[in-house]
mmCIF file of C-alpha atoms and ligand atoms in Angstrom:
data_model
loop_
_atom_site.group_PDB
_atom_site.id
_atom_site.type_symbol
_atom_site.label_atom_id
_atom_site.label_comp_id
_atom_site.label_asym_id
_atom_site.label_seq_id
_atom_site.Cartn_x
_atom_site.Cartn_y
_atom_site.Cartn_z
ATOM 1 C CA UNK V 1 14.997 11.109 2.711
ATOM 2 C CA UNK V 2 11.689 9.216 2.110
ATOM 3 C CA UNK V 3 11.950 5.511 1.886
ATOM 4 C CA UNK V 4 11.774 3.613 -1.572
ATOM 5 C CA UNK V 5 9.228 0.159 -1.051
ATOM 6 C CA UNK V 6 8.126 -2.087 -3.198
ATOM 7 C CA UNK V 7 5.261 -3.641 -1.040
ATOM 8 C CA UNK V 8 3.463 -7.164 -2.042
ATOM 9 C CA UNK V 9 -0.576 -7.528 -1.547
ATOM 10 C CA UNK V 10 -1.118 -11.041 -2.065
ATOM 11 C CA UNK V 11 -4.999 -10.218 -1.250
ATOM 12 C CA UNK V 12 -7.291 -13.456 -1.172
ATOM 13 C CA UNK V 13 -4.655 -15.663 -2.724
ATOM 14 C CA UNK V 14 -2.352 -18.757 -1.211
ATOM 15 C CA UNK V 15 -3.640 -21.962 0.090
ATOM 16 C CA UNK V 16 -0.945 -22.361 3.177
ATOM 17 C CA UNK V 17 1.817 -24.679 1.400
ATOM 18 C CA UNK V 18 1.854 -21.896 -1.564
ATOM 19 C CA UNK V 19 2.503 -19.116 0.704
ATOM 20 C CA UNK V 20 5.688 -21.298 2.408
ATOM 21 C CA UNK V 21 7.121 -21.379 -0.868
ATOM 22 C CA UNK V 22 6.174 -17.858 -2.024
ATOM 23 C CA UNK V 23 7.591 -16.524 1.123
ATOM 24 C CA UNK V 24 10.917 -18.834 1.232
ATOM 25 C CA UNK V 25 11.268 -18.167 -2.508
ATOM 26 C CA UNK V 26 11.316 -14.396 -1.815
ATOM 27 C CA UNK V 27 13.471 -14.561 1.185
ATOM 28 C CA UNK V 28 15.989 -16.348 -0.467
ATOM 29 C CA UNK V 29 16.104 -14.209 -3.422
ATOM 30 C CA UNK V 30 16.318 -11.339 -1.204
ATOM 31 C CA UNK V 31 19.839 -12.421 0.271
ATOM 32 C CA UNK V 32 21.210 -12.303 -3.555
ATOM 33 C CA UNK V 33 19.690 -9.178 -4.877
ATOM 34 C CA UNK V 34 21.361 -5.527 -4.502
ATOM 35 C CA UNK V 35 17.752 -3.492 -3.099
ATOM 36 C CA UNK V 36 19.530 -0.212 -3.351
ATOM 37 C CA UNK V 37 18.080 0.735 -0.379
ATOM 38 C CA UNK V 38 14.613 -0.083 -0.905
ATOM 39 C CA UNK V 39 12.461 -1.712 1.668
ATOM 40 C CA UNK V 40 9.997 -4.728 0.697
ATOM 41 C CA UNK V 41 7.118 -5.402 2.432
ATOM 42 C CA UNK V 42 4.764 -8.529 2.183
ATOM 43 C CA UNK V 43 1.151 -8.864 2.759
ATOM 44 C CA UNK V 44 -0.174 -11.685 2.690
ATOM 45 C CA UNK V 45 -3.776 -12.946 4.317
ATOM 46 C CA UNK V 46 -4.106 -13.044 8.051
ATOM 47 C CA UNK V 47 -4.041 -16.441 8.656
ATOM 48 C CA UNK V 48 -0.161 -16.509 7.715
ATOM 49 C CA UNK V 49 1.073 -13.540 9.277
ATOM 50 C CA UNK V 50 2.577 -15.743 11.699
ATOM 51 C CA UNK V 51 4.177 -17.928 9.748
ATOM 52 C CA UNK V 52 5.337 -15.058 7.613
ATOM 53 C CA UNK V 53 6.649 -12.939 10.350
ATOM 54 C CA UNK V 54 8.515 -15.782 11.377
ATOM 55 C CA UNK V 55 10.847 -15.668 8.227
ATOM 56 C CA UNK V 56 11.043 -12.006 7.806
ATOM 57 C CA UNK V 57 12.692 -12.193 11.405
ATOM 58 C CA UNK V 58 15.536 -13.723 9.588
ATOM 59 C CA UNK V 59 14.908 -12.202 6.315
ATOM 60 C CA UNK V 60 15.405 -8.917 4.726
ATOM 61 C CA UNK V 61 11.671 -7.924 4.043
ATOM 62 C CA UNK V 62 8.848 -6.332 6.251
ATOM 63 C CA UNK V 63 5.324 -7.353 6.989
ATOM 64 C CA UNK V 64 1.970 -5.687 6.598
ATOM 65 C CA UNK V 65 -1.365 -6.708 6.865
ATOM 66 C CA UNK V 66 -4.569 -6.291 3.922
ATOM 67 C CA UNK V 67 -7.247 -4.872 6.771
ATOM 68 C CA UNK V 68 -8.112 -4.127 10.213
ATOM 69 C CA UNK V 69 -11.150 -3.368 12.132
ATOM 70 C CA UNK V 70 -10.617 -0.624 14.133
ATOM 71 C CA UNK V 71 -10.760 -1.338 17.543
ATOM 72 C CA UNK V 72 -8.607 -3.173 19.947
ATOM 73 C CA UNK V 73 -10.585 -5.939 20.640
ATOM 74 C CA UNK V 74 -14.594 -6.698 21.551
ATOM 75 C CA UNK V 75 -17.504 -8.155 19.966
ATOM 76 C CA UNK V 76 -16.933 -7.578 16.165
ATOM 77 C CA UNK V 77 -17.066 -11.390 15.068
ATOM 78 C CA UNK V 78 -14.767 -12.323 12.424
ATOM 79 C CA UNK V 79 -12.144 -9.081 12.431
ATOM 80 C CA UNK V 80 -9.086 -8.568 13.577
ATOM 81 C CA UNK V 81 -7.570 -5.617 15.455
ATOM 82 C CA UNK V 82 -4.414 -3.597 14.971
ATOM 83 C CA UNK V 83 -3.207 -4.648 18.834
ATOM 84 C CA UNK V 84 -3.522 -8.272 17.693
ATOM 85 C CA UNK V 85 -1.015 -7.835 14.936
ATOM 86 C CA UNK V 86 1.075 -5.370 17.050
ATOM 87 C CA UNK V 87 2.282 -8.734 18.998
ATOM 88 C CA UNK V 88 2.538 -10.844 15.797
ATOM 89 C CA UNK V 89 5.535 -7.756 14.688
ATOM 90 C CA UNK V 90 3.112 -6.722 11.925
ATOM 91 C CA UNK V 91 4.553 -3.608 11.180
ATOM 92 C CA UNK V 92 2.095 -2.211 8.024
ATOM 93 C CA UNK V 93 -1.173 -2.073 6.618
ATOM 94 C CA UNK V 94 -3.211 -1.777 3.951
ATOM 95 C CA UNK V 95 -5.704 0.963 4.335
ATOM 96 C CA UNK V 96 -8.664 1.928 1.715
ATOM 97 C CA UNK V 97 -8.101 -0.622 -0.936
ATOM 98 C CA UNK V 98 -10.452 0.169 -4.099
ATOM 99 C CA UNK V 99 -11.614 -3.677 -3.461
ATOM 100 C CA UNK V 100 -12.942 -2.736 -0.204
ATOM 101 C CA UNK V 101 -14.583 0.105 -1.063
ATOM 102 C CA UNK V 102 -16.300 -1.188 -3.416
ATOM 103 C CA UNK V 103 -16.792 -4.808 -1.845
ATOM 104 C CA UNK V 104 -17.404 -3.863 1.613
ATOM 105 C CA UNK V 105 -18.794 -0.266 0.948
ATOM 106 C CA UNK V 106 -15.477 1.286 3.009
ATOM 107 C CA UNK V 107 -16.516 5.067 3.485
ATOM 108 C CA UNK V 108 -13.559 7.703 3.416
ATOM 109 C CA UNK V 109 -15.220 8.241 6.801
ATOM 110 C CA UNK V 110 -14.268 5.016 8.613
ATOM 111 C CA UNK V 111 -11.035 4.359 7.323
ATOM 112 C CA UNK V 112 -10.596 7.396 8.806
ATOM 113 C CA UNK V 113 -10.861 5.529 11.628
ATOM 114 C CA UNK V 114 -8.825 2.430 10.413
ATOM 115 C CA UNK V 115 -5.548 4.908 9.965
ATOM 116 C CA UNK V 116 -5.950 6.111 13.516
ATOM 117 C CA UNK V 117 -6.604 2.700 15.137
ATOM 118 C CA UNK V 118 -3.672 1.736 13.506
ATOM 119 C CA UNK V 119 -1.152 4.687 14.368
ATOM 120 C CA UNK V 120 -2.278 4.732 18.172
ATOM 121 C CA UNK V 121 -0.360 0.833 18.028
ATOM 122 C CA UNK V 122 2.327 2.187 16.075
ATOM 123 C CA UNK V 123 1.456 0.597 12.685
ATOM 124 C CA UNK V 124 2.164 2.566 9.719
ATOM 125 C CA UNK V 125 -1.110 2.667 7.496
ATOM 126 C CA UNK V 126 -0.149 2.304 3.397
ATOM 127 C CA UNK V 127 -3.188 4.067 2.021
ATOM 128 C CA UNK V 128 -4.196 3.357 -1.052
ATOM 129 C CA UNK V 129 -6.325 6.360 -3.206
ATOM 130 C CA UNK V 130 -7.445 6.366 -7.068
ATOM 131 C CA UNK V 131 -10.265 7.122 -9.172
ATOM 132 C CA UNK V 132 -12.447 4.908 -11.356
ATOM 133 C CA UNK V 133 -12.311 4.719 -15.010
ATOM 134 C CA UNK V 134 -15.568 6.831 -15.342
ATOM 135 C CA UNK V 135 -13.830 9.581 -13.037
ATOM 136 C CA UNK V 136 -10.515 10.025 -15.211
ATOM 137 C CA UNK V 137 -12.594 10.227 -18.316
ATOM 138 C CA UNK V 138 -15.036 13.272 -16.678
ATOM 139 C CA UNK V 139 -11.158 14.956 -15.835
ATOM 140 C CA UNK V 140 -12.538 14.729 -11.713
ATOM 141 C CA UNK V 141 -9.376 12.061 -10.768
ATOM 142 C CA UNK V 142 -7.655 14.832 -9.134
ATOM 143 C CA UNK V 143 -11.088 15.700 -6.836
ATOM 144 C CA UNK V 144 -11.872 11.975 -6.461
ATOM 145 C CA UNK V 145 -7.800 11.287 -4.982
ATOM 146 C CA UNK V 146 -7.895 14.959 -2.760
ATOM 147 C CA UNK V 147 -11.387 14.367 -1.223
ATOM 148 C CA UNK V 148 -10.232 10.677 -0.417
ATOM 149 C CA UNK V 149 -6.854 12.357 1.556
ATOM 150 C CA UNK V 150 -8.935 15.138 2.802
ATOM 151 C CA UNK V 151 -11.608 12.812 4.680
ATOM 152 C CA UNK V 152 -9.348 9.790 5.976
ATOM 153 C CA UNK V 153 -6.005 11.365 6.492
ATOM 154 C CA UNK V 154 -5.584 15.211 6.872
ATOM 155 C CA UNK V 155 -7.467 15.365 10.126
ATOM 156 C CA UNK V 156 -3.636 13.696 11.367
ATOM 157 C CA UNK V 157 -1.894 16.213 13.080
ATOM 158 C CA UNK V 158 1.772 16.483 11.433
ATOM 159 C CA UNK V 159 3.865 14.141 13.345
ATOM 160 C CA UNK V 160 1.454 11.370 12.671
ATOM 161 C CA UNK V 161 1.203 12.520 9.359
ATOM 162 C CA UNK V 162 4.799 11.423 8.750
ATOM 163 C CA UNK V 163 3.747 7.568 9.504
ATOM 164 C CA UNK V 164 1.408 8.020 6.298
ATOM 165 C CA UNK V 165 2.561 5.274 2.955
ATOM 166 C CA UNK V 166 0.613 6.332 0.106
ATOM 167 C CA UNK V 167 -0.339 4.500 -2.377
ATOM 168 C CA UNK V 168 -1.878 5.671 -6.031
ATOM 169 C CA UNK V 169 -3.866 2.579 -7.416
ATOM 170 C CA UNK V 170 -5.694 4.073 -10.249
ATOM 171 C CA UNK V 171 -8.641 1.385 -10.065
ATOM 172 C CA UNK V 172 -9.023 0.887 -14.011
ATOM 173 C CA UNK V 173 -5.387 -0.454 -13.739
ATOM 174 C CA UNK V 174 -5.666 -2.972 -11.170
ATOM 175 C CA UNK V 175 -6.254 -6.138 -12.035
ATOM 176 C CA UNK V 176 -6.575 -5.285 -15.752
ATOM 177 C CA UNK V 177 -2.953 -5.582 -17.512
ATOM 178 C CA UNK V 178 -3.479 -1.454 -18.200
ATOM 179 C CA UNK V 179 -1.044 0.172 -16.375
ATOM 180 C CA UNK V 180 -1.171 3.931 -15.942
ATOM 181 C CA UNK V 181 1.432 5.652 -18.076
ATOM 182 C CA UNK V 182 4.960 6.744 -16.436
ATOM 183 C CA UNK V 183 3.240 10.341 -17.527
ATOM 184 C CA UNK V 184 0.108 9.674 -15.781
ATOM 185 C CA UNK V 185 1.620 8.169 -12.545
ATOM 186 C CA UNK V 186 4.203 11.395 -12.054
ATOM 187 C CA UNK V 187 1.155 13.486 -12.591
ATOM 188 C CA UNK V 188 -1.232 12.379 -9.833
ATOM 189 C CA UNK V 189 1.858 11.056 -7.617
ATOM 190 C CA UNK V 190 3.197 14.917 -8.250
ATOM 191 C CA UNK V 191 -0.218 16.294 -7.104
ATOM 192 C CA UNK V 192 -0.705 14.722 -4.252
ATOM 193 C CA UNK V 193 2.350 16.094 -2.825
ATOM 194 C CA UNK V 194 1.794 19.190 -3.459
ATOM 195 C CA UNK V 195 -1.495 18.839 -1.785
ATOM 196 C CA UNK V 196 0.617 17.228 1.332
ATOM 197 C CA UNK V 197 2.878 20.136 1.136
ATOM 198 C CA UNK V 198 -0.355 22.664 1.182
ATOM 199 C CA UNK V 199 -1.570 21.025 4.245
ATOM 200 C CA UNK V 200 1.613 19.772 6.267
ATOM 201 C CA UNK V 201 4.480 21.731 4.762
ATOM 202 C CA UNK V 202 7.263 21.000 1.927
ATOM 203 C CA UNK V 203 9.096 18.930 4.386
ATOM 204 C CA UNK V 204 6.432 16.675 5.161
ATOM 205 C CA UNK V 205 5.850 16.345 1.969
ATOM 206 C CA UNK V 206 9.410 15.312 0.629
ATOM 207 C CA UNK V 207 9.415 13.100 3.289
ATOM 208 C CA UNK V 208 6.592 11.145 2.246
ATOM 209 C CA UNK V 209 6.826 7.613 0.326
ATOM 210 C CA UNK V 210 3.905 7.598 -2.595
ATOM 211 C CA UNK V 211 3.761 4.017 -4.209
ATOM 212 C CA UNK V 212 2.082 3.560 -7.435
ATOM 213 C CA UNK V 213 0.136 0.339 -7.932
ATOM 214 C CA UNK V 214 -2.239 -0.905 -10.997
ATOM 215 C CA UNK V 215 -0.664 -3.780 -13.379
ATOM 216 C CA UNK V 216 2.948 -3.242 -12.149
ATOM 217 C CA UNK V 217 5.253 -6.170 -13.128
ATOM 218 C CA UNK V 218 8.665 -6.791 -14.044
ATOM 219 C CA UNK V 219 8.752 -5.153 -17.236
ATOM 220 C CA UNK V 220 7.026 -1.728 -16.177
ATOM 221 C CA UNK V 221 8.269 -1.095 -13.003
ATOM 222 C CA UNK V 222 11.947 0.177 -13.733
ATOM 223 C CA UNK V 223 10.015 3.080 -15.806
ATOM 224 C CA UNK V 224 7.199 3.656 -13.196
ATOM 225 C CA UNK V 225 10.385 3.926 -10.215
ATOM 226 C CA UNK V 226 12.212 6.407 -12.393
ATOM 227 C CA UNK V 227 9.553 9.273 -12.079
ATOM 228 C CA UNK V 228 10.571 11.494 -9.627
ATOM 229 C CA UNK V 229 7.789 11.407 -7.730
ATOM 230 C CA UNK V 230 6.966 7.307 -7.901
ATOM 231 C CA UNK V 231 8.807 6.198 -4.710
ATOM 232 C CA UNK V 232 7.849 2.448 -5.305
ATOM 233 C CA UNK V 233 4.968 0.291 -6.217
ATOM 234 C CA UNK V 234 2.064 -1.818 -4.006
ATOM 235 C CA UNK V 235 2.223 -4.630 -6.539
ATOM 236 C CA UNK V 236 -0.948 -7.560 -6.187
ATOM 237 C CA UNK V 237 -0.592 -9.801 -9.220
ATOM 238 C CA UNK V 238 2.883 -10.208 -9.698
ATOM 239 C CA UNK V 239 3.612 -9.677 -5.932
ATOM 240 C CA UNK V 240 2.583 -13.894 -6.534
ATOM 241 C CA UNK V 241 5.574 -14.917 -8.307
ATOM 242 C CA UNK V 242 8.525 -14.771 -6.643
ATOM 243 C CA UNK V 243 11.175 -14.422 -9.853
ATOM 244 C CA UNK V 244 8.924 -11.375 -10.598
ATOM 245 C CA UNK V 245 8.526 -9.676 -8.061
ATOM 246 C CA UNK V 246 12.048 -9.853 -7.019
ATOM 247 C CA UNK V 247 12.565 -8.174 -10.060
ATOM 248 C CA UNK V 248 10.008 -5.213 -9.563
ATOM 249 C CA UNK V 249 12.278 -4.915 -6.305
ATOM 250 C CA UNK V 250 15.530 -4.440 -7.685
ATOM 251 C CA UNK V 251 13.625 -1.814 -10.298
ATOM 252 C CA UNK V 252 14.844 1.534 -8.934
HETATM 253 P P1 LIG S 1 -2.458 -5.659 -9.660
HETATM 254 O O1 LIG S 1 -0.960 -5.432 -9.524
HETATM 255 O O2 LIG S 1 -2.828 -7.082 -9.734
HETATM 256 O O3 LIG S 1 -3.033 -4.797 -10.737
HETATM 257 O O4 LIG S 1 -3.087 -5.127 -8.280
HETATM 258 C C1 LIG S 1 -2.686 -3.916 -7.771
HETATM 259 C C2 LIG S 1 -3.229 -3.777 -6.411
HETATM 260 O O5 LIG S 1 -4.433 -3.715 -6.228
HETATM 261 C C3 LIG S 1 -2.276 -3.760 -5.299
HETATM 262 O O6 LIG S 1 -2.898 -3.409 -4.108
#
C-alpha cells in the first residue's frame, strides 16, 4: 500500500531561531493530531538539518533535504553531497524543483544524476515534475511531465524505481495562490501512473506515492487528498506555519 505524506519545503526561508520554533511547534502538534497513517516530512535549508534531525529523533516526522550535488564528496565548493546527509539521518530529498530549473538551469539530464547519487546512499529522491503556464495552455503538460520522468527517472531499473516520491507541482500554481483544480490534479497525478505502470508494471505503479504541490493550504488540501490518485501534498508556503500545516497533515 503506497504511503500517504504530506512533506514541508521550507526552501530559502528561516533565520535559525524561526526554524526552532517552526520545528518545536510542529513536533508538538504532531503528538496531538490523529495522521491516519500519513507520514510528514520536513525540509528545511541545510544549515538546520542538524538541529532538525535532532527533534524528529524524538518526534513523529521525517527529514529531507531541498538539493544535493551529486557526488560523494571532492572539489565542488559550496555543495553538499548525499553521503554527508546520510550521517546527519537525512532520509529524503528534493529532486528537480521548478525553482531550480529555472534558477540554476537543472537539465532533466543531471538530475538524472542527482536521483542516482542519492539512491546509491539509500535516500529516497521526492521528484518534483510540472509544466509551465505557457505549456498547459498549448495542451503539451502531459509531454512536458512524461519527457521530465522519461529522462531523470525511467533509466532506474524496477527495484530502485520503488524508492521514487513523486511530486506534481504544476509551476503556474506555486507560489501564486492558484491551485490546480481537484479535476486537474487527478488528471495528471492519474497519468503519470499509468505511464509508471507502462514502464514498471501495475504493481509498481500502485505502489507509488504521487504528491501534488502548487498553493496547497489548509483549506484545499482535504479536497486535493481525496482524489484517488493524490497521495499527499509537497506544501512550501504554508509548510511555514505550523497551525497550518498541521492541518494540511491531518487532511486525508
Ligand atoms: P507553494 O505551496 O508555496 O505554492 O509552493 C509549492 C512548492 O513549490 C513546494 O515544493
Amino acid at each position: 500500500m503506497r504511503k500517504k505524506i504530506v512533506a514541508g519545503n521550507w526552501k530559502m526561508n528561516t533565520v535559525f531561531s524561526e526554524a526552532e520554533t517552526l520545528v518545536t511547534e510542529i513536533a508538538d502538534s504532531l503528538d496531538d493530531v490523529e495522521l491516519n497513517g500519513a507520514e510528514v516530512i520536513l525540509c528545511p535549508p541545510f544549515i538546520y538539518l542538524e538541529m532538525i534531525t535532532d527533534v524528529a529523533f524524538e518526534s513523529n516526522f521525517k527529514v529531507g533535504a531541498q538539493n544535493i550535488y551529486p557526488a560523494d564528496s571532492g572539489a565542488f565548493t559550496g555543495e553538499i553531497s548525499p553521503l554527508m546527509l546520510k550521517e546527519l539521518n537525512v532520509e529524503y530529498c528534493i529532486v528537480g524543483h521548478s525553482e531550480r530549473r529555472q534558477y540554476f538551469q537543472e537539465s532533466n539530464e543531471f538530475l538524472k544524476k542527482k536521483v542516482d547519487a542519492l539512491l546509491i546512499h539509500g535516500l529516497q529522491p521526492i521528484f518534483c515534475c510540472g509544466e509551465v503556464l505557457p505549456e498547459r495552455e498549448a495542451n503539451q503538460h502531459f509531454d512536458v511531465v512524461k519527457r521530465q520522468l522519461e529522462e531523470s527517472l525511467f533509466h532506474l531499473a524496477p527495484a530502485a524505481f520503488l524508492n521514487i516520491i513523486i511530486a506534481y507541482e504544476p509551476v503556474w500554481a506555486i507560489g501564486t495562490g492558484v491551485t490546480a483544480t481537484k479535476e486537474q490534479a487527478q488528471e495528471m497525478h492519474a497519468y503519470i501512473r499509468q505511464l509508471i505502470s507502462e514502464k514498471y508494471g501495475a504493481d509498481a505503479a500502485s505502489e507509488t506515492s504521487i504528491l501534488y504541490g502548487g498553493s496547497c493550504n489548509g483549506k484545499n488540501a482535504a479536497e486535493l487528498f481525496s482524489q484517488p490518485d493524490v497521495d499527499g501534498g509537497l506544501i512550501g508556503g504554508a509548510s511555514l506555519k505550523s497551525a497550518e500545516f498541521i492541518k494540511i497533515t491531518t487532511s486525508f
